[in-house]
Tab-separated table of C-alpha atoms and ligand atoms in Angstrom:
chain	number	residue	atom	x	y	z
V	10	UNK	CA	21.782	-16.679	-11.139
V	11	UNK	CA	21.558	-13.958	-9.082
V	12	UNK	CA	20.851	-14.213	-5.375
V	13	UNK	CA	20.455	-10.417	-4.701
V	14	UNK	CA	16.435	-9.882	-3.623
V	15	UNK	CA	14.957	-7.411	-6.182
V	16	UNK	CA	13.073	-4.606	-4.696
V	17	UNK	CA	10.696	-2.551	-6.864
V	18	UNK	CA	10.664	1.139	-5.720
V	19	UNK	CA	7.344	3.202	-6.082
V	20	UNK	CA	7.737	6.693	-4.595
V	21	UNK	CA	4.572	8.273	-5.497
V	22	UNK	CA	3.590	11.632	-4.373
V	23	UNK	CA	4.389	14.397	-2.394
V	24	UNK	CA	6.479	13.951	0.744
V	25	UNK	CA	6.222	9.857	-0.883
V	26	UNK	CA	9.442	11.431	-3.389
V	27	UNK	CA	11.257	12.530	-0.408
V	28	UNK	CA	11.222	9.789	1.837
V	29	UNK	CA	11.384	7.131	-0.168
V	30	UNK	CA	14.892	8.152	-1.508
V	31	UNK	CA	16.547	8.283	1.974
V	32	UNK	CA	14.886	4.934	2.804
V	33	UNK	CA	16.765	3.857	-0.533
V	34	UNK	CA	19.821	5.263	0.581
V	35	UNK	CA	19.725	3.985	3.991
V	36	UNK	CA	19.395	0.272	2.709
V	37	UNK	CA	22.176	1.105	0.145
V	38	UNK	CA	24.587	1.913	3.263
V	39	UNK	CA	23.741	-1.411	4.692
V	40	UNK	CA	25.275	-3.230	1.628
V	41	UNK	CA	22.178	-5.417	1.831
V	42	UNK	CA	22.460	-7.878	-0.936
V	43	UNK	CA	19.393	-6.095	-3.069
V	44	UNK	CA	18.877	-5.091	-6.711
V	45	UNK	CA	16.078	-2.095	-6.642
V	46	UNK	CA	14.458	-0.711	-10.092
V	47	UNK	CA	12.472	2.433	-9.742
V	48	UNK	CA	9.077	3.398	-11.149
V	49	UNK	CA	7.098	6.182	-11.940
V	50	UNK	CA	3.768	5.534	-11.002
V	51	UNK	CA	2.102	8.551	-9.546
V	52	UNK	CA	0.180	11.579	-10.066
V	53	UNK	CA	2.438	12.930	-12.220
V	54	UNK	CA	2.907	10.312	-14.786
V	55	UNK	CA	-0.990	10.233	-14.565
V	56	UNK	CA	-1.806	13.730	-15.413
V	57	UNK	CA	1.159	13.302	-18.301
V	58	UNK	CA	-0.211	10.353	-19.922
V	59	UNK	CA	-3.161	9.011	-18.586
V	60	UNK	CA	-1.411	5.857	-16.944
V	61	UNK	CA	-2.016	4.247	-13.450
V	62	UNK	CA	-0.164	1.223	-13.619
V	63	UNK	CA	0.323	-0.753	-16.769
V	64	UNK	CA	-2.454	-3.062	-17.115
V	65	UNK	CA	0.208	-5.915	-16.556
V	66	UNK	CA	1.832	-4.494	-13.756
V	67	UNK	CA	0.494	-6.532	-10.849
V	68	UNK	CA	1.761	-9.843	-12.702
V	69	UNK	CA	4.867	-8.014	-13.646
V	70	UNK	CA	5.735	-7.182	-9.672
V	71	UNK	CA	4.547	-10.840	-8.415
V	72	UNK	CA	7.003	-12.217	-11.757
V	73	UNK	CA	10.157	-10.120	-11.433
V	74	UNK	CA	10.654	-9.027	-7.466
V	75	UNK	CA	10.790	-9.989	-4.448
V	76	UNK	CA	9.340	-7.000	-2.736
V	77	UNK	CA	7.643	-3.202	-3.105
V	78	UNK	CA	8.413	-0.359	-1.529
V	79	UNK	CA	5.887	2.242	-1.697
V	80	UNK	CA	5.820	6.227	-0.798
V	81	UNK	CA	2.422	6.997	-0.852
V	82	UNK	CA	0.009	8.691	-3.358
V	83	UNK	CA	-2.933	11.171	-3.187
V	84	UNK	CA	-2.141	14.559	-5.344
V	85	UNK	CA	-4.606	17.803	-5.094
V	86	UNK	CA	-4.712	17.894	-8.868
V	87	UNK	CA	-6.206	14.451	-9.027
V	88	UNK	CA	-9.480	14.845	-6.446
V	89	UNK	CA	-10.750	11.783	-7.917
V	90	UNK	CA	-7.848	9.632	-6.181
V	91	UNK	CA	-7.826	7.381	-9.212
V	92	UNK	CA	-4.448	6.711	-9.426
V	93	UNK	CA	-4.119	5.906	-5.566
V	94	UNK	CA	-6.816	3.463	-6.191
V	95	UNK	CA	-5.627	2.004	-9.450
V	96	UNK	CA	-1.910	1.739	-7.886
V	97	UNK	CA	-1.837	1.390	-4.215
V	98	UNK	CA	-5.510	-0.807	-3.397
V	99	UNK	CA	-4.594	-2.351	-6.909
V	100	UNK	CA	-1.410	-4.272	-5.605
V	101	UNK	CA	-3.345	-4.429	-2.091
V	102	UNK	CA	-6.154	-6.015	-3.620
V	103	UNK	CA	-5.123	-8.069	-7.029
V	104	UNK	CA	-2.026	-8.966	-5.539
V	105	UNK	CA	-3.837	-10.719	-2.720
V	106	UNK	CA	-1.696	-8.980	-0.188
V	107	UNK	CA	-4.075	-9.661	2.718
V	108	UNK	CA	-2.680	-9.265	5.926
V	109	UNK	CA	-1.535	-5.520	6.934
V	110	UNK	CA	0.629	-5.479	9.664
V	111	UNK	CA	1.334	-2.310	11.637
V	112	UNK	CA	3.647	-2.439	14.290
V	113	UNK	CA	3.461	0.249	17.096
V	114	UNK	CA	6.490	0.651	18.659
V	115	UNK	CA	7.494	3.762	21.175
V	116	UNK	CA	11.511	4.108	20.675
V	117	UNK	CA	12.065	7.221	23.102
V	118	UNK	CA	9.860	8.082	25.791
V	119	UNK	CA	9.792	11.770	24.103
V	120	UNK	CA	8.205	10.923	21.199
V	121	UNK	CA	5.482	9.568	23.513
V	122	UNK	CA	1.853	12.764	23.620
V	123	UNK	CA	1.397	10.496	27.016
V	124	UNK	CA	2.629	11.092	30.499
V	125	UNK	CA	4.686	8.294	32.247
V	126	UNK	CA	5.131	5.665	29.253
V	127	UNK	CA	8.290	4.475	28.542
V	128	UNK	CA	9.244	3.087	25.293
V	129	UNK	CA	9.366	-0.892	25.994
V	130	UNK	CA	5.407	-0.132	26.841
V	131	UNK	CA	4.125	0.733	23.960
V	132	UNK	CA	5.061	-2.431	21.566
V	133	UNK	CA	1.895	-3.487	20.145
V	134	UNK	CA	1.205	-4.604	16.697
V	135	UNK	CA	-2.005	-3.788	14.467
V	136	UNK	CA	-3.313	-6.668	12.092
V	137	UNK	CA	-5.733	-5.155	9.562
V	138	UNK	CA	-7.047	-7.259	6.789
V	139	UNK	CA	-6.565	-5.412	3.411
V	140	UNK	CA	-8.673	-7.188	1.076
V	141	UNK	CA	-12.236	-6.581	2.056
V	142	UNK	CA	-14.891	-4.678	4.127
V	143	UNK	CA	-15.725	-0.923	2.977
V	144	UNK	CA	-12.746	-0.969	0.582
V	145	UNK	CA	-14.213	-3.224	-2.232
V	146	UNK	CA	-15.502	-0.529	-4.365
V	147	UNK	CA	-19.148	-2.366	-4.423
V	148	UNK	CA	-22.398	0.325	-4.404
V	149	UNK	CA	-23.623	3.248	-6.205
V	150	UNK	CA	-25.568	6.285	-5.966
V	151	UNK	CA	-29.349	6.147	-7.468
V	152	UNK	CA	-31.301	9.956	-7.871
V	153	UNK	CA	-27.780	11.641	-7.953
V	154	UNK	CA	-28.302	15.123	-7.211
V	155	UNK	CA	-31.984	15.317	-6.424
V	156	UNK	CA	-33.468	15.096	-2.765
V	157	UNK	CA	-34.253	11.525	-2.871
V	158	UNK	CA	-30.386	10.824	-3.631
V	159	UNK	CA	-29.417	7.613	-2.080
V	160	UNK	CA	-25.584	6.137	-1.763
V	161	UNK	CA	-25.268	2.912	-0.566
V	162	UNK	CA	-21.793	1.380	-0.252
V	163	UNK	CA	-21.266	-2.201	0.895
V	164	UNK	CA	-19.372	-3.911	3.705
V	165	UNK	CA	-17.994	-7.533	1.861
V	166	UNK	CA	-16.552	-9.766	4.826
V	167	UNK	CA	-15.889	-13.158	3.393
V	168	UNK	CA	-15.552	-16.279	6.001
V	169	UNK	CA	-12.357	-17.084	3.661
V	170	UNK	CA	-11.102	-13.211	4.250
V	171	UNK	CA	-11.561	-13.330	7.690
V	172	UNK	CA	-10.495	-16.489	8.500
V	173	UNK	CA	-7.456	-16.387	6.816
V	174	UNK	CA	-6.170	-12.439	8.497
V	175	UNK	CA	-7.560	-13.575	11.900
V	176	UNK	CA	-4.724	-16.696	11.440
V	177	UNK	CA	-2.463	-14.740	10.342
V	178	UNK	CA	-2.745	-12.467	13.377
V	179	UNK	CA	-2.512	-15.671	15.569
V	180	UNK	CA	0.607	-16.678	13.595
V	181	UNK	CA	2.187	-13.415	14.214
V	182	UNK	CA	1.735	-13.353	17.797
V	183	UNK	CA	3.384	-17.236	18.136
V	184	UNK	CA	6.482	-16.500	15.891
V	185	UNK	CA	7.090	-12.848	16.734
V	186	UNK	CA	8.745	-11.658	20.007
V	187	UNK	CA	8.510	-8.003	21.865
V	188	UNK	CA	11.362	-5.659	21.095
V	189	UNK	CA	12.582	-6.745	24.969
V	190	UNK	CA	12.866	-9.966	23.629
V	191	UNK	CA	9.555	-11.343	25.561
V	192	UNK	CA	7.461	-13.755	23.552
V	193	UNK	CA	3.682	-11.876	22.649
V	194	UNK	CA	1.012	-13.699	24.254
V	195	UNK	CA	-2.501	-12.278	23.572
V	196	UNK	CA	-4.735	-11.317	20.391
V	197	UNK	CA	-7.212	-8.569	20.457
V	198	UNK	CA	-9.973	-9.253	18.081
V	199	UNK	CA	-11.980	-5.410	17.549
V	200	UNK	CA	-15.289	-4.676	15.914
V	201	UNK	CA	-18.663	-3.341	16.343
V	202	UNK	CA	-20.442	-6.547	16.006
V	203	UNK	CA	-22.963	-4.812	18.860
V	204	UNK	CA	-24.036	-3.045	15.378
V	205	UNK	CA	-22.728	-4.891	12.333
V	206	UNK	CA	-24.451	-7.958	13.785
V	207	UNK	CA	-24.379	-9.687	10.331
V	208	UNK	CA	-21.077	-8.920	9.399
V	209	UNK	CA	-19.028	-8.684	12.102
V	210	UNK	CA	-20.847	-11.711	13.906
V	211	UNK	CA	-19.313	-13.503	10.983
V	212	UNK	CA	-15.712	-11.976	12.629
V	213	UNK	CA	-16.802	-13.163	16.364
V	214	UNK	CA	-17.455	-16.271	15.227
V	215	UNK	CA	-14.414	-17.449	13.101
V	216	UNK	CA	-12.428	-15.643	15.858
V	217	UNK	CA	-13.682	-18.426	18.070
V	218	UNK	CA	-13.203	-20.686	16.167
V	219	UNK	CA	-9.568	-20.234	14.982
V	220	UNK	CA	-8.618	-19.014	18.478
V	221	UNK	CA	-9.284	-22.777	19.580
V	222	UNK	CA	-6.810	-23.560	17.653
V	223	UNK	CA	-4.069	-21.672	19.440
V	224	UNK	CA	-4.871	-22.901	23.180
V	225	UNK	CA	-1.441	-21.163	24.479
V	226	UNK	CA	-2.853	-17.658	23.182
V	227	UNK	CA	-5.154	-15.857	24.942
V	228	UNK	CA	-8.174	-14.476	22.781
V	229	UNK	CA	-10.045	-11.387	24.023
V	230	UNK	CA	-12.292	-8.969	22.447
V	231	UNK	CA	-13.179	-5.412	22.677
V	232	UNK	CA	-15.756	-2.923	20.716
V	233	UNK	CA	-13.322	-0.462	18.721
V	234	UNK	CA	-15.065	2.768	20.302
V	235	UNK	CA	-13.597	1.302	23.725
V	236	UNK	CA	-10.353	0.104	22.282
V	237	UNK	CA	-9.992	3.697	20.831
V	238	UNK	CA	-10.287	4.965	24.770
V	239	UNK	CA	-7.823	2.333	26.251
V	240	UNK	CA	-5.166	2.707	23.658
V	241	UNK	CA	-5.023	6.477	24.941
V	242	UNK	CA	-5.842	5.701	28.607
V	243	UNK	CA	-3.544	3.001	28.669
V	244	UNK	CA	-1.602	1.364	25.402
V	245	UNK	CA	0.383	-1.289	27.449
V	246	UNK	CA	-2.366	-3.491	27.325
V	247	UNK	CA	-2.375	-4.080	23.797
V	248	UNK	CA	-0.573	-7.071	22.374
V	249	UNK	CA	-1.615	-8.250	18.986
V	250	UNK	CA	-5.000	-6.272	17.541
V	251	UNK	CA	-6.778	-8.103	14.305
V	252	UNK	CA	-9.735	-6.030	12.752
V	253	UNK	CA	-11.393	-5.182	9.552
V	254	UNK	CA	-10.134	-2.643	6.872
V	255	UNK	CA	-11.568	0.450	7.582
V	256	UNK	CA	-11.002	0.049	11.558
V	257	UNK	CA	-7.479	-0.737	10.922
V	258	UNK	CA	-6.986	1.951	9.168
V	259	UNK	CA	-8.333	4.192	11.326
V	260	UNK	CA	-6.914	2.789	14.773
V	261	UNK	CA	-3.512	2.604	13.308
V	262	UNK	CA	-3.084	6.307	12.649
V	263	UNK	CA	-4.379	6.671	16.474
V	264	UNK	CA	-1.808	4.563	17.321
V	265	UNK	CA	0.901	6.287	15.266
V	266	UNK	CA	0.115	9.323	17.273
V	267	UNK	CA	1.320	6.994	20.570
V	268	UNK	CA	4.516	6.696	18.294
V	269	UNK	CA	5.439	10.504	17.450
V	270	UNK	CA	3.136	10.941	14.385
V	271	UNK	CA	2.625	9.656	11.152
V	272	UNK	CA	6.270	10.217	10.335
V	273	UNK	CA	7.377	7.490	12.414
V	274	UNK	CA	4.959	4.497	11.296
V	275	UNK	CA	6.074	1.698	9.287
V	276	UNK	CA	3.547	-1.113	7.675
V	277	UNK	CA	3.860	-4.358	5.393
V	278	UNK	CA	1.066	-6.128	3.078
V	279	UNK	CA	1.827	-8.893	3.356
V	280	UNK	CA	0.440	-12.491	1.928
V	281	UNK	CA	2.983	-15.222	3.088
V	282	UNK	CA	5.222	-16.344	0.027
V	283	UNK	CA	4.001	-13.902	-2.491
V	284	UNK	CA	5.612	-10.807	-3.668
V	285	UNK	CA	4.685	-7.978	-0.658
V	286	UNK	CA	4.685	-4.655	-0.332
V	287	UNK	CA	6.002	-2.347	2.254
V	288	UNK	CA	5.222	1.516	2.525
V	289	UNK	CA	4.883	3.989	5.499
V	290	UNK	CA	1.500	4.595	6.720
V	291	UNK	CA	1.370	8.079	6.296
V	292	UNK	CA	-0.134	9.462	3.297
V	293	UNK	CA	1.720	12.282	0.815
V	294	UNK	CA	0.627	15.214	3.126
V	295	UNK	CA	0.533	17.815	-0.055
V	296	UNK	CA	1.071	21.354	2.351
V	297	UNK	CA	4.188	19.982	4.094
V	298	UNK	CA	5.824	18.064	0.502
V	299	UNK	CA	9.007	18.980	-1.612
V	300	UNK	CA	9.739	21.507	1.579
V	301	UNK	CA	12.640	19.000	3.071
V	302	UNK	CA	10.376	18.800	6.488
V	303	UNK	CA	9.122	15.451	6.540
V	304	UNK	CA	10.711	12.444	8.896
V	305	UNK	CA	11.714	10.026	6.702
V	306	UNK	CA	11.981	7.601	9.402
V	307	UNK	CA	8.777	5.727	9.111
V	308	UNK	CA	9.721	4.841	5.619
V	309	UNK	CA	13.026	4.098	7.144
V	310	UNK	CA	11.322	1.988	9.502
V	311	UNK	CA	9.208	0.184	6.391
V	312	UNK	CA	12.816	-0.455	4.528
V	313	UNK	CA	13.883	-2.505	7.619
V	314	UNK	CA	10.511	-4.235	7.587
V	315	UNK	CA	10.944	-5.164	4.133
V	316	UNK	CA	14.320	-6.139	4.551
V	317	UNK	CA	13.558	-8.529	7.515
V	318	UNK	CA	10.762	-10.215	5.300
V	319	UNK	CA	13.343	-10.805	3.032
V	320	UNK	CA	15.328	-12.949	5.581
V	321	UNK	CA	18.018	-9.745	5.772
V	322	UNK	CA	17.331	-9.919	9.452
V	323	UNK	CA	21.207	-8.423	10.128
V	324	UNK	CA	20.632	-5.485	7.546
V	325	UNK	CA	17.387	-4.658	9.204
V	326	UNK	CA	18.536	-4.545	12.709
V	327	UNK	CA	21.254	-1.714	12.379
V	328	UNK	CA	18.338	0.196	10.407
V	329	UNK	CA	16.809	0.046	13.435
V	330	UNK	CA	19.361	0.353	15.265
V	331	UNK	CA	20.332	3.518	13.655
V	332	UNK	CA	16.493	5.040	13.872
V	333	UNK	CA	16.862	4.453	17.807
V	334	UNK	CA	20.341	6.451	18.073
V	335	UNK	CA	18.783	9.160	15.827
V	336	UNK	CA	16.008	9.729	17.856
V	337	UNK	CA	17.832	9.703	21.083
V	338	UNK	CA	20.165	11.944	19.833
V	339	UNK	CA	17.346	14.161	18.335
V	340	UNK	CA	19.120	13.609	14.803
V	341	UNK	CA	15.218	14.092	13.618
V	342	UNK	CA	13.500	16.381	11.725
V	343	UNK	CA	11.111	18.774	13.208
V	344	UNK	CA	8.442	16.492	13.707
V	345	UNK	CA	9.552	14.627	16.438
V	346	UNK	CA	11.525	17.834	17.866
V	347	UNK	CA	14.888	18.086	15.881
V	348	UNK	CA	16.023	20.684	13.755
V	349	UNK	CA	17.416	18.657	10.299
V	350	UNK	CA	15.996	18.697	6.857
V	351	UNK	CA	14.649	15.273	5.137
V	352	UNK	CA	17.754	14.660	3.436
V	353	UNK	CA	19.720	15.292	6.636
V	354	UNK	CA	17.937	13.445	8.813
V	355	UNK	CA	18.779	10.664	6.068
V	356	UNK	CA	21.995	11.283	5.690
V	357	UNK	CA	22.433	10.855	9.167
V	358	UNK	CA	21.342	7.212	9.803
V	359	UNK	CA	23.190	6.172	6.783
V	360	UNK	CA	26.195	7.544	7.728
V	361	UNK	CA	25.582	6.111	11.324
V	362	UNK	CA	25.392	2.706	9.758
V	363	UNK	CA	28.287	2.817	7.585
V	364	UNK	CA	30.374	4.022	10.480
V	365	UNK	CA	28.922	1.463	13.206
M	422	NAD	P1	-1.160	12.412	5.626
M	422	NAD	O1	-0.667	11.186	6.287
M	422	NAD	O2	-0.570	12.718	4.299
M	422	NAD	O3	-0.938	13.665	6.601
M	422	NAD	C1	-1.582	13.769	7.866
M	422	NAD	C2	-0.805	14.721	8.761
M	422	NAD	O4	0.421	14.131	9.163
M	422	NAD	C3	-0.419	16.043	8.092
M	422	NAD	O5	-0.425	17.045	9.069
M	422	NAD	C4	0.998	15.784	7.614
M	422	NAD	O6	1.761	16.955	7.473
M	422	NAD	C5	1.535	14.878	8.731
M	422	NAD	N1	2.541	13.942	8.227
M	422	NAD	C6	2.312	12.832	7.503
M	422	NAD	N2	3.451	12.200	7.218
M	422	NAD	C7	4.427	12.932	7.761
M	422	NAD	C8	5.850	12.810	7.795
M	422	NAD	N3	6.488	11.788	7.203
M	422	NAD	N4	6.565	13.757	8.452
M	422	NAD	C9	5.952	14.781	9.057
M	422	NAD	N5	4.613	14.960	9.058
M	422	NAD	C10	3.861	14.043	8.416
M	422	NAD	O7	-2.740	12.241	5.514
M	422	NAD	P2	-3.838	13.211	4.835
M	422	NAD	O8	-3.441	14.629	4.976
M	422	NAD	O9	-5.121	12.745	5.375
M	422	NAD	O10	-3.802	12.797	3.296
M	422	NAD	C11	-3.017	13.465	2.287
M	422	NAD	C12	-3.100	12.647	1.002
M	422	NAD	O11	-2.431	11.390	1.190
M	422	NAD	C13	-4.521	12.298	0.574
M	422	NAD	O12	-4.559	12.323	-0.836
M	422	NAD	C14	-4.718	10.879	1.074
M	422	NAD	O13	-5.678	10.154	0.352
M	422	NAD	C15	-3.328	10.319	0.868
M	422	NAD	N6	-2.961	9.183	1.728
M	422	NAD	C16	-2.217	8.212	1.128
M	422	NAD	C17	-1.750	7.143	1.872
M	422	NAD	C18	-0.935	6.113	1.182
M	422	NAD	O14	-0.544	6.270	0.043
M	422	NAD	N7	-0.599	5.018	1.839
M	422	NAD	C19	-2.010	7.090	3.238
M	422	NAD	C20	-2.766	8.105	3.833
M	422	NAD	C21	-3.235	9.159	3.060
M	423	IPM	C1	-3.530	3.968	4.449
M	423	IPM	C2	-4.289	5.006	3.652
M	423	IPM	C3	-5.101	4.348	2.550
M	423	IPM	C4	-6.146	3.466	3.226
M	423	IPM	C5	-5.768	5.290	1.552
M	423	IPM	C6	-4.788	6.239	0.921
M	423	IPM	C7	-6.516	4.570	0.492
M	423	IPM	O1	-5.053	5.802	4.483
M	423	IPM	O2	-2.753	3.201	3.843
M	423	IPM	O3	-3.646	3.929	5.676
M	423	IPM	O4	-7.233	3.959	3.591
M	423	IPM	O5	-5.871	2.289	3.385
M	424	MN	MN1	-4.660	5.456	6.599
């Protein structure tokens, strides 16, 4: 039998096709011990035949690999975002992948939109459950078009949900050091339970709780309107943050903006012994996509992720490894203030790697 890890490869749309084949690339020059199989799933093949995903495709992905790596999805020509549903909060959701983590890490103080950081502070890591809250699809619209229209959409927080992404963020912060090597010592836990009193007292109180559990961690809290101040006032402070969907979502493109942008943030969905999957968290950003201008280096980032989960811990450091010399050497694309295309902004970490 085969002891290669088998990585399924979903590219997507937009700028998703152009990064994700450099991130291939880049873990090809590695020689990591991988299989990958590429698939179509995207606009495109939606708008051709109708298809999202095939209706076995979530059991497929859990049967046959060990990991996904995803570009991103969200095409002009299908406003409805169907497919990005179907596909991307499909393997989120029926694939139980619960616990999205989102590192934020500063590699060059340049990158940095704030004065007088350097890069070792700014190494924080965002926590965002990815099951739940706003994203479940529950509510409806009743009078439709006529003055009395009314939308209501709910907010499902589950003491299971919560419980189970608030340990994982506790978890995280035991087992996983700094990039200087320091072990992390504190989790965040951010809400709005001043106004969600029902549902987000459910997330102050298993956040007690399970931070009882963890003596040798300190537990804190802050509202996520003043934790959206302090992480641009000052983002040393932040350790490990756990929140709800929509707030992690929201928070961690703020934070990628510490980083150098969108094009240099990396995420994993994780749920601990299943099949996970691994994708940038930038979007397919339609005006900038099949123009060769878009930093591949946060889906770079998400290959070494992946690869790490997969116990290629070796593979996934000169990744990184390569990213850092890149940037330092302004080997980037225009983003982050180089001059070189997608591809050669690819081409360059691979070849760095197969010449370290
Ligand atoms: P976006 O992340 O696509 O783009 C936001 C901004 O960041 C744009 O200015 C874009 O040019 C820039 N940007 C993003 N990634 C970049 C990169 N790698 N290099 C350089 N610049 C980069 O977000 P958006 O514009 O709000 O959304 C566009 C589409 O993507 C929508 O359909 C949205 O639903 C979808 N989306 C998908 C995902 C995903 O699949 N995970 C994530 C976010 C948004
Ligand atoms: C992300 C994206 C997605 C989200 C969208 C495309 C559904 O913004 O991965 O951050 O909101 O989770
Ligand atoms: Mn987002």
């Amino acid at each position: 039998m085969s002891t290669k890890k088998r990585i399924a490869i979903v590219p997507g749309d937009g700028i998703g096709r152009e990064v994700v084949p450099q991130a291939v690339r880049v873990i090809q020059a590695t020689g990591a011990p991988v299989e990958m199989t590429q698939f179509d799933w995207s606009a495109e093949r939606y708008l051709a035949d109708g298809l999202t995903i095939p209706p076995d495709g979530f059991a497929m992905l859990g049967r046959d690999f060990d990991a996904i790596l995803v570009g991103a999805f969200g095409d002009p020509r299908v406003p409805s975002n169907i497919h990005a549903k179907e596909i991307l909060l499909g393997m989120r959701f029926k694939m139980d992948l619960y616990a999205n983590v989102r590192p934020v890490r500063l590699l060059d103080a340049a990158l940095c939109p704030l004065k007088g950081i350097e890069p070792n502070d700014i190494d924080f890591v965002v926590v965002r459950e990815n099951t739940e809250g706003v994203y479940v699809d529950v509510g409806g619209v009743f009078k439709q078009g006529t003055l009395d229209e009314i939308a209501v959409q709910q907010d499902i927080n589950t003491r299971k949900g919560v419980e189970r992404v608030i340990r994982y963020a506790f978890e995280y912060c035991e087992r996983q050091k700094k990039q200087d090597g320091s072990p992390r010592k504190r989790v965040l836990m951010t809400d709005k339970a001043n106004v969600m009193t029902y549902a987000h007292g459910l997330w102050q109180r298993v956040f007690k709780e399970v931070s009882r559990e963890y003596p040798q961690i300190k537990a804190e809290h802050m509202y996520v309107d003043a934790l959206c101040m302090q992480m641009v006032r000052d983002p040393r402070q932040f350790d490990v943050i756990v929140t709800n969907n929509m707030f992690g979502d929201i928070i961690t493109d703020l934070a990628a903006g510490l980083q150098g942008g969108l094009g240099m943030a990396a995420s994993g969905n994780i749920h601990p012994g299943k099949t996970s999957m691994f994708e940038p968290v930038h979007g397919s950003a339609p005006p900038i996509a099949g123009k060769n201008v878009a930093n591949p280096f946060g889906a770079i980032l998400t290959a070494a992720m992946m690869l790490n989960h997969l116990g290629l811990a070796r593979e996934a450091e000169r990744i990184e490894a390569a990213v850092l010399e890149a940037v330092r050497q302004k080997k980037t694309t225009q983003d982050i203030g180089g001059a070189l295309g997608t591809r050669e902004a690819g081409n360059w970490v691979a070849s760095f790697i197969n010449h370290a």
